[in-house]
XYZ file of N, CA and C in Angstrom:
567
model
N 0.786 -1.131 0.014
C -0.042 -0.016 -0.035
C 0.881 1.227 -0.028
N 0.570 2.107 -0.935
C 1.364 3.388 -1.015
C 0.773 4.334 -0.015
N 1.756 4.892 0.792
C 1.413 5.898 1.860
C 1.944 7.297 1.643
N 1.388 8.295 2.311
C 1.737 9.638 2.093
C 2.003 10.200 3.457
N 3.007 11.138 3.591
C 3.216 11.682 4.866
C 2.444 13.108 4.832
N 1.813 13.427 5.974
C 1.215 14.722 6.191
C 1.825 15.343 7.376
N 1.709 16.742 7.346
C 2.223 17.432 8.508
C 1.252 18.641 8.626
N 0.662 18.809 9.840
C -0.240 19.878 10.018
C -0.378 20.279 11.546
N -1.030 21.336 11.755
C -1.307 21.716 13.158
C -2.859 21.641 13.323
N -3.147 21.335 14.626
C -4.628 21.312 14.934
C -4.903 21.999 16.218
N -6.031 22.437 16.433
C -6.508 23.020 17.769
C -6.224 22.105 18.938
N -6.320 22.630 20.097
C -6.072 21.797 21.329
C -7.303 20.876 21.430
N -8.527 21.360 21.175
C -9.616 20.454 21.228
C -9.602 19.299 20.282
N -9.149 19.542 19.057
C -9.050 18.474 18.062
C -7.724 17.570 18.474
N -6.801 18.060 18.948
C -5.631 17.273 19.468
C -6.130 16.263 20.496
N -7.060 16.745 21.435
C -7.431 15.759 22.333
C -8.357 14.679 21.820
N -9.136 15.060 20.765
C -9.985 14.126 20.135
C -9.014 13.067 19.399
N -8.110 13.592 18.668
C -7.177 12.717 17.963
C -6.533 11.646 18.930
N -6.047 12.213 20.104
C -5.426 11.280 21.149
C -6.400 10.193 21.617
N -7.545 10.726 21.852
C -8.707 9.781 22.293
C -8.927 8.653 21.326
N -9.051 9.003 20.056
C -9.381 8.021 19.103
C -8.065 7.225 18.567
N -7.018 7.810 18.768
C -5.801 7.089 18.540
C -5.646 5.882 19.481
N -6.017 6.203 20.800
C -5.921 5.059 21.721
C -7.003 4.017 21.429
N -8.174 4.454 20.906
C -9.275 3.446 20.568
C -8.845 2.593 19.422
N -8.246 3.241 18.367
C -7.999 2.655 17.138
C -6.365 2.321 16.869
N -5.733 2.438 17.923
C -4.348 2.032 18.080
C -3.325 3.027 17.586
N -3.641 3.764 16.425
C -2.670 4.683 15.940
C -3.411 6.001 15.455
N -2.640 7.131 15.486
C -3.256 8.347 14.925
C -3.573 8.156 13.406
N -2.812 7.462 12.758
C -3.058 7.127 11.243
C -4.482 6.406 11.033
N -4.725 5.407 11.859
C -6.074 4.818 11.660
C -7.211 5.674 12.035
N -6.992 6.371 13.148
C -8.035 7.347 13.481
C -8.293 8.296 12.471
N -7.282 8.944 11.900
C -7.627 9.882 10.860
C -8.135 9.293 9.581
N -7.727 8.125 9.183
C -8.194 7.395 8.015
C -9.692 7.066 8.170
N -10.108 6.555 9.402
C -11.467 6.275 9.612
C -12.282 7.474 9.610
N -11.766 8.610 10.174
C -12.533 9.848 10.193
C -12.738 10.369 8.727
N -11.811 10.299 7.924
C -11.944 10.687 6.504
C -12.865 9.796 5.780
N -12.842 8.488 5.933
C -13.722 7.608 5.332
C -15.199 7.921 5.789
N -15.338 8.156 7.044
C -16.691 8.445 7.543
C -17.264 9.760 6.958
N -16.344 10.742 6.831
C -16.809 11.965 6.074
C -17.242 11.641 4.678
N -16.462 10.895 4.017
C -16.818 10.553 2.614
C -18.069 9.749 2.537
N -18.244 8.776 3.393
C -19.580 8.050 3.446
C -20.726 8.964 3.745
N -20.664 9.764 4.697
C -21.779 10.545 5.139
C -22.092 11.660 4.171
N -21.201 12.065 3.238
C -21.551 13.027 2.158
C -22.380 12.388 1.039
N -22.293 11.089 1.028
C -23.020 10.301 0.009
C -24.514 9.991 0.422
N -24.726 10.070 1.696
C -26.010 9.800 2.268
C -27.072 10.887 1.889
N -28.303 10.497 1.499
C -29.297 11.479 1.467
C -29.751 11.960 2.727
N -29.753 13.317 2.935
C -30.228 13.889 4.216
C -31.765 13.460 4.403
N -32.074 13.298 5.630
C -33.589 13.009 5.968
C -34.488 14.259 5.736
N -35.597 14.036 5.259
C -36.532 15.139 4.916
C -37.076 15.672 6.122
N -37.317 17.072 6.205
C -37.756 17.803 7.241
C -39.350 17.392 7.237
N -40.067 17.818 8.330
C -41.526 17.512 8.470
C -42.237 18.265 7.338
N -41.851 19.480 7.061
C -42.450 20.231 5.924
C -42.319 19.477 4.725
N -41.103 18.990 4.355
C -40.778 18.267 3.101
C -41.562 17.083 2.993
N -41.725 16.307 4.159
C -42.535 15.096 4.147
C -43.972 15.424 3.819
N -44.395 16.507 4.377
C -45.846 16.867 4.118
C -46.068 17.273 2.705
N -45.108 18.024 2.117
C -45.130 18.293 0.637
C -45.339 17.014 -0.146
N -44.674 16.072 0.243
C -44.770 14.728 -0.466
C -46.115 14.178 -0.344
N -46.703 14.202 0.845
C -48.079 13.768 1.052
C -49.175 14.573 0.171
N -48.925 15.897 0.193
C -49.809 16.730 -0.649
C -49.744 16.481 -2.104
N -48.569 16.037 -2.627
C -48.388 15.708 -3.978
C -49.208 14.445 -4.346
N -49.301 13.514 -3.455
C -50.035 12.298 -3.547
C -51.546 12.594 -3.505
N -51.915 13.508 -2.663
C -53.302 13.888 -2.465
C -53.938 14.535 -3.694
N -53.036 15.077 -4.506
C -53.501 15.837 -5.661
C -54.439 16.947 -5.315
N -54.288 17.634 -4.205
C -55.246 18.620 -3.884
C -54.610 20.023 -3.761
N -53.463 20.133 -4.413
C -52.732 21.419 -4.305
C -52.736 22.204 -5.604
N -53.096 23.508 -5.556
C -53.103 24.305 -6.644
C -52.337 25.599 -6.306
N -51.402 25.853 -7.251
C -50.495 26.986 -6.997
C -50.977 28.327 -7.721
N -51.155 29.281 -6.995
C -51.599 30.498 -7.475
C -50.652 31.583 -7.139
N -50.301 32.457 -8.011
C -49.272 33.622 -7.676
C -50.148 34.454 -6.624
N -49.326 34.982 -5.753
C -49.766 35.791 -4.558
C -50.623 36.915 -4.881
N -50.147 37.722 -5.907
C -50.982 38.854 -6.260
C -52.327 38.509 -6.934
N -52.348 37.447 -7.685
C -53.554 36.990 -8.207
C -54.526 36.399 -7.065
N -53.918 35.711 -6.086
C -54.637 35.187 -4.928
C -55.239 36.346 -4.226
N -54.460 37.293 -3.968
C -55.033 38.448 -3.208
C -56.198 39.172 -3.967
N -56.065 39.151 -5.279
C -57.165 39.827 -6.015
C -58.493 38.908 -6.001
N -58.215 37.648 -6.100
C -59.359 36.663 -6.110
C -60.083 36.819 -4.684
N -59.279 36.871 -3.661
C -59.896 36.908 -2.341
C -60.691 38.328 -2.167
N -60.153 39.434 -2.568
C -60.796 40.758 -2.513
C -62.105 40.695 -3.355
N -62.204 39.934 -4.392
C -63.417 40.020 -5.293
C -64.260 38.748 -5.048
N -63.929 37.888 -4.146
C -64.691 36.649 -3.947
C -66.018 36.850 -3.207
N -66.985 35.949 -3.477
C -68.117 35.899 -2.679
C -67.791 35.387 -1.212
N -67.560 36.160 -0.221
C -66.990 35.811 0.974
C -67.917 34.758 1.829
N -69.212 35.022 1.671
C -69.981 34.111 2.422
C -69.931 32.617 1.745
N -69.929 32.642 0.391
C -69.902 31.401 -0.243
C -68.540 30.613 0.011
N -67.467 31.472 -0.096
C -66.176 30.895 0.089
C -65.919 30.308 1.571
N -66.429 31.103 2.445
C -66.507 30.667 3.982
C -67.191 29.376 4.092
N -68.384 29.458 3.606
C -69.206 28.164 3.709
C -68.569 26.969 3.036
N -67.955 27.208 1.904
C -67.181 26.121 1.223
C -66.052 25.610 2.158
N -65.324 26.412 2.743
C -64.150 25.967 3.536
C -64.744 25.238 4.817
N -65.764 25.798 5.447
C -66.384 25.200 6.618
C -66.992 23.756 6.211
N -67.878 23.832 5.166
C -68.543 22.611 4.811
C -67.553 21.418 4.453
N -66.604 21.741 3.669
C -65.595 20.785 3.163
C -64.419 20.462 4.209
N -64.466 21.270 5.303
C -63.444 21.096 6.446
C -62.074 21.012 5.818
N -61.748 22.054 5.028
C -60.446 22.077 4.356
C -59.276 22.083 5.364
N -59.243 22.998 6.369
C -58.187 23.078 7.340
C -58.098 21.840 8.075
N -59.229 21.196 8.498
C -59.184 19.918 9.213
C -58.582 18.812 8.279
N -58.907 18.838 7.078
C -58.389 17.808 6.151
C -56.899 17.971 5.971
N -56.346 19.127 5.957
C -54.958 19.293 5.713
C -54.265 18.930 6.981
N -54.768 19.137 8.187
C -54.123 18.715 9.439
C -54.056 17.203 9.505
N -55.229 16.621 9.170
C -55.384 15.095 9.140
C -54.409 14.520 8.149
N -54.189 15.095 7.045
C -53.237 14.672 6.048
C -51.814 14.724 6.673
N -51.537 15.910 7.302
C -50.179 16.056 7.877
C -49.871 15.011 8.898
N -50.741 14.745 9.795
C -50.497 13.769 10.916
C -50.953 12.211 10.542
N -51.681 12.140 9.510
C -52.028 10.846 9.101
C -52.941 10.113 10.165
N -53.837 10.967 10.838
C -54.835 10.423 11.766
C -55.821 11.508 11.813
N -57.035 11.146 12.391
C -58.132 12.037 12.363
C -57.995 13.165 13.478
N -58.593 14.201 13.246
C -58.410 15.275 14.180
C -58.869 15.020 15.567
N -59.894 14.105 15.685
C -60.280 13.698 16.999
C -59.191 13.021 17.757
N -58.313 12.313 17.078
C -57.163 11.505 17.748
C -55.992 12.543 18.040
N -55.985 13.746 17.548
C -54.919 14.698 17.842
C -55.201 15.444 19.044
N -54.232 15.721 19.820
C -54.390 16.609 21.030
C -54.250 18.070 20.466
N -54.626 19.012 21.443
C -54.691 20.475 21.062
C -53.266 20.990 20.430
N -52.185 20.624 21.113
C -50.913 21.060 20.597
C -50.593 20.472 19.192
N -50.994 19.176 18.917
C -50.811 18.677 17.569
C -51.666 19.504 16.562
N -52.908 19.851 16.962
C -53.786 20.484 16.006
C -53.122 21.967 15.721
N -52.684 22.598 16.709
C -52.013 23.957 16.545
C -50.788 23.749 15.649
N -49.919 22.695 15.979
C -48.719 22.511 15.216
C -49.088 22.211 13.712
N -50.163 21.398 13.484
C -50.520 21.070 12.119
C -51.022 22.227 11.474
N -51.671 23.119 12.104
C -52.254 24.345 11.475
C -51.119 25.267 11.105
N -50.113 25.409 11.957
C -48.928 26.251 11.738
C -48.124 25.772 10.526
N -47.858 24.451 10.475
C -47.187 23.994 9.266
C -47.950 24.141 7.990
N -49.205 23.872 8.030
C -50.072 24.007 6.894
C -50.142 25.374 6.367
N -50.287 26.412 7.268
C -50.225 27.775 6.801
C -48.865 28.252 6.387
N -47.836 27.732 6.963
C -46.463 28.085 6.413
C -46.307 27.527 4.994
N -46.810 26.281 4.692
C -46.601 25.680 3.412
C -47.406 26.333 2.384
N -48.556 26.908 2.700
C -49.519 27.528 1.741
C -48.970 28.785 1.226
N -48.112 29.381 2.029
C -47.604 30.836 1.825
C -48.798 31.804 1.858
N -49.823 31.534 2.392
C -50.953 32.478 2.576
C -50.524 33.523 3.706
N -49.694 33.118 4.595
C -49.374 34.076 5.710
C -47.882 34.398 5.577
N -47.514 35.535 6.150
C -46.087 36.051 6.152
C -45.394 35.337 7.360
N -45.998 35.409 8.457
C -45.504 34.735 9.627
C -46.636 34.051 10.434
N -46.327 32.945 11.113
C -47.301 32.405 12.103
C -46.521 31.716 13.077
N -46.891 32.008 14.374
C -46.226 31.370 15.476
C -47.388 31.362 16.662
N -46.992 30.542 17.544
C -47.889 30.501 18.786
C -46.942 30.434 20.044
N -47.618 30.839 21.080
C -46.919 30.610 22.431
C -47.886 30.069 23.404
N -47.328 29.310 24.368
C -48.095 28.763 25.360
C -48.168 29.800 26.561
N -49.389 30.181 26.863
C -49.671 31.268 27.902
C -50.334 30.573 29.211
N -49.980 29.429 29.440
C -50.544 28.575 30.622
C -51.919 28.108 30.395
N -52.943 29.001 30.463
C -54.308 28.540 30.375
C -54.894 28.528 28.867
N -53.978 29.152 27.954
C -54.389 29.189 26.568
C -53.113 29.296 25.734
N -53.294 29.029 24.404
C -52.270 29.250 23.422
C -52.578 30.502 22.656
N -51.562 31.266 22.311
C -51.838 32.536 21.620
C -51.198 32.379 20.232
N -52.072 32.335 19.214
C -51.639 32.157 17.838
C -51.500 33.539 17.250
N -50.441 33.934 16.544
C -50.166 35.128 16.041
C -49.885 35.031 14.465
N -50.704 35.603 13.757
C -50.517 35.393 12.210
C -50.337 36.913 11.578
N -49.427 36.979 10.707
C -49.268 38.256 9.965
C -49.406 37.841 8.483
N -49.933 38.789 7.698
C -50.139 38.468 6.302
C -50.226 39.827 5.518
N -50.288 39.773 4.217
C -50.465 40.952 3.360
C -51.623 40.852 2.402
N -52.575 40.140 2.829
C -53.767 39.950 1.909
C -55.021 40.780 2.247
N -54.918 41.706 3.261
C -56.057 42.574 3.545
C -57.032 41.991 4.657
N -57.904 42.982 4.946
C -58.912 42.606 6.060
C -59.864 41.463 5.760
N -60.275 41.386 4.465
C -61.182 40.291 4.039
C -60.484 38.953 4.288
N -59.272 38.803 3.823
C -58.564 37.535 3.996
C -58.477 37.234 5.569
N -58.092 38.236 6.292
C -57.900 38.070 7.719
C -59.157 37.458 8.414
N -60.364 38.099 8.078
C -61.590 37.760 8.555
C -61.981 36.322 8.170
N -61.753 36.010 6.792
C -61.970 34.684 6.373
C -61.178 33.668 7.159
N -59.854 33.875 7.168
C -58.964 32.848 7.889
C -59.286 32.709 9.344
N -59.661 33.870 9.994
C -60.024 33.814 11.311
C -61.270 32.940 11.523
N -62.259 33.183 10.654
C -63.548 32.432 10.653
C -63.244 30.885 10.462
N -62.339 30.460 9.435
C -62.154 29.121 9.137
C -61.418 28.486 10.407
N -60.423 29.231 10.963
C -59.694 28.588 12.117
C -60.596 28.518 13.272
N -61.335 29.561 13.679
C -62.306 29.541 14.796
C -63.158 28.421 14.673
N -63.717 28.228 13.525
C -64.819 27.222 13.182
C -64.269 25.833 13.475
N -62.987 25.542 13.021
C -62.473 24.277 13.218
C -62.258 24.052 14.629
N -61.885 24.934 15.434
C -61.613 24.671 16.906
C -62.912 24.444 17.512
N -63.914 25.372 17.170
C -65.330 25.265 17.872
C -65.902 23.963 17.576
N -65.757 23.437 16.370
C -66.300 22.066 16.016
C -65.702 20.933 16.867
N -64.633 21.161 17.485
C -63.930 20.180 18.204
C -64.067 20.563 19.812
N -64.964 21.441 20.151
C -65.233 21.842 21.474
C -64.160 22.632 22.145
N -63.339 23.370 21.282
C -62.360 24.157 21.902
C -62.803 25.686 21.765
N -62.681 26.431 22.833
C -63.107 27.820 22.811
C -61.985 28.675 22.214
N -62.284 29.659 21.387
C -61.350 30.534 20.821
C -61.873 31.968 20.943
N -60.926 32.966 20.952
C -61.275 34.344 20.886
C -60.308 34.959 19.863
N -60.807 35.759 18.899
C -60.032 36.122 17.829
C -60.035 37.704 17.775
N -58.919 38.353 17.387
C -58.836 39.783 17.186
C -58.178 39.910 15.816
N -58.954 40.482 14.888
C -58.529 40.644 13.518
C -58.346 41.953 13.070
N -57.233 42.277 12.447
C -56.892 43.513 11.841
C -56.514 43.360 10.393
N -56.129 44.467 9.675
C -55.767 44.341 8.312
C -54.732 43.386 7.966
N -53.707 43.421 8.829
C -52.556 42.425 8.407
C -52.183 41.525 9.616
N -53.018 41.507 10.651
C -52.661 40.648 11.852
C -53.917 39.968 12.292
N -53.667 38.741 12.788
C -54.730 37.984 13.369
C -54.145 37.334 14.781
N -54.835 37.688 15.805
C -54.502 37.153 17.111
C -55.609 36.195 17.545
N -55.210 34.968 17.818
C -56.299 33.938 18.276
C -55.859 33.359 19.554
N -56.678 33.554 20.556
C -56.498 32.934 21.960
C -57.230 31.629 21.904
N -56.587 30.484 22.059
C -57.061 29.107 22.089
C -57.057 28.613 23.429
N -58.232 28.597 24.073
C -58.214 28.202 25.416
C -58.072 26.656 25.611
N -57.297 26.319 26.656
C -57.057 24.978 26.921
C -58.262 24.414 27.654
N -58.607 23.143 27.387
C -59.730 22.541 28.113
C -59.128 21.826 29.296
N -60.003 21.677 30.368
C -59.478 20.951 31.602
C -59.495 19.418 31.421
C-alpha cells in the first residue's frame, strides 16, 4: 500500500480528540483514516426530509394542491363571494383535512398542541401568511398570524380557524386587523 506523509497543526480540542481516538484505534493514522472515510460516506447519504418536506410529499399524492401567484390570490380573495367561500371551507373542512393529512390520523385523535402545530405547518406551506407562530400562555395558546392579503382575508382565515376549533369543543377568541390575526385558543381541563 502506497502511503503519504502529512504534517499539520490542529487546535487543542481536536488534538485531544485525536489522542482519544488514537488510543481506541491504536494509531493516529487509523483514527484519521477512519474519520476521513466516515466523512466521505456521510456526504453520499441522502439527508432526511424535514417535517414540511414530508408533508409536501403527502400533498403531492393527495393531488389537492393548486399553486396561484400571490398577487392573483389577493385579487381573487378581494373579489370573492366571502359568504360562499367561507361556507365552502367550513362545509368541506379544508383546514381539518390538511391537518389530518399532515398527521395521518383523524383530528379527534390529535391533542390540542398537535392541532395547532398542524395548523402552523399548513399555513407556512401554503404561503398564505407571512408569519405564524404560537406561544403557550398557561391557560391558553396565543396564535399570532401576519399576512399581506387585507382585512377580508384576515376575517376569512379567522372564521375558518375559529370554526375548526369550535367544532372540536375548543373555545377561541380572535382579534382581526388588516394585517394581523391574534387567536386565543383556550385549553380545556
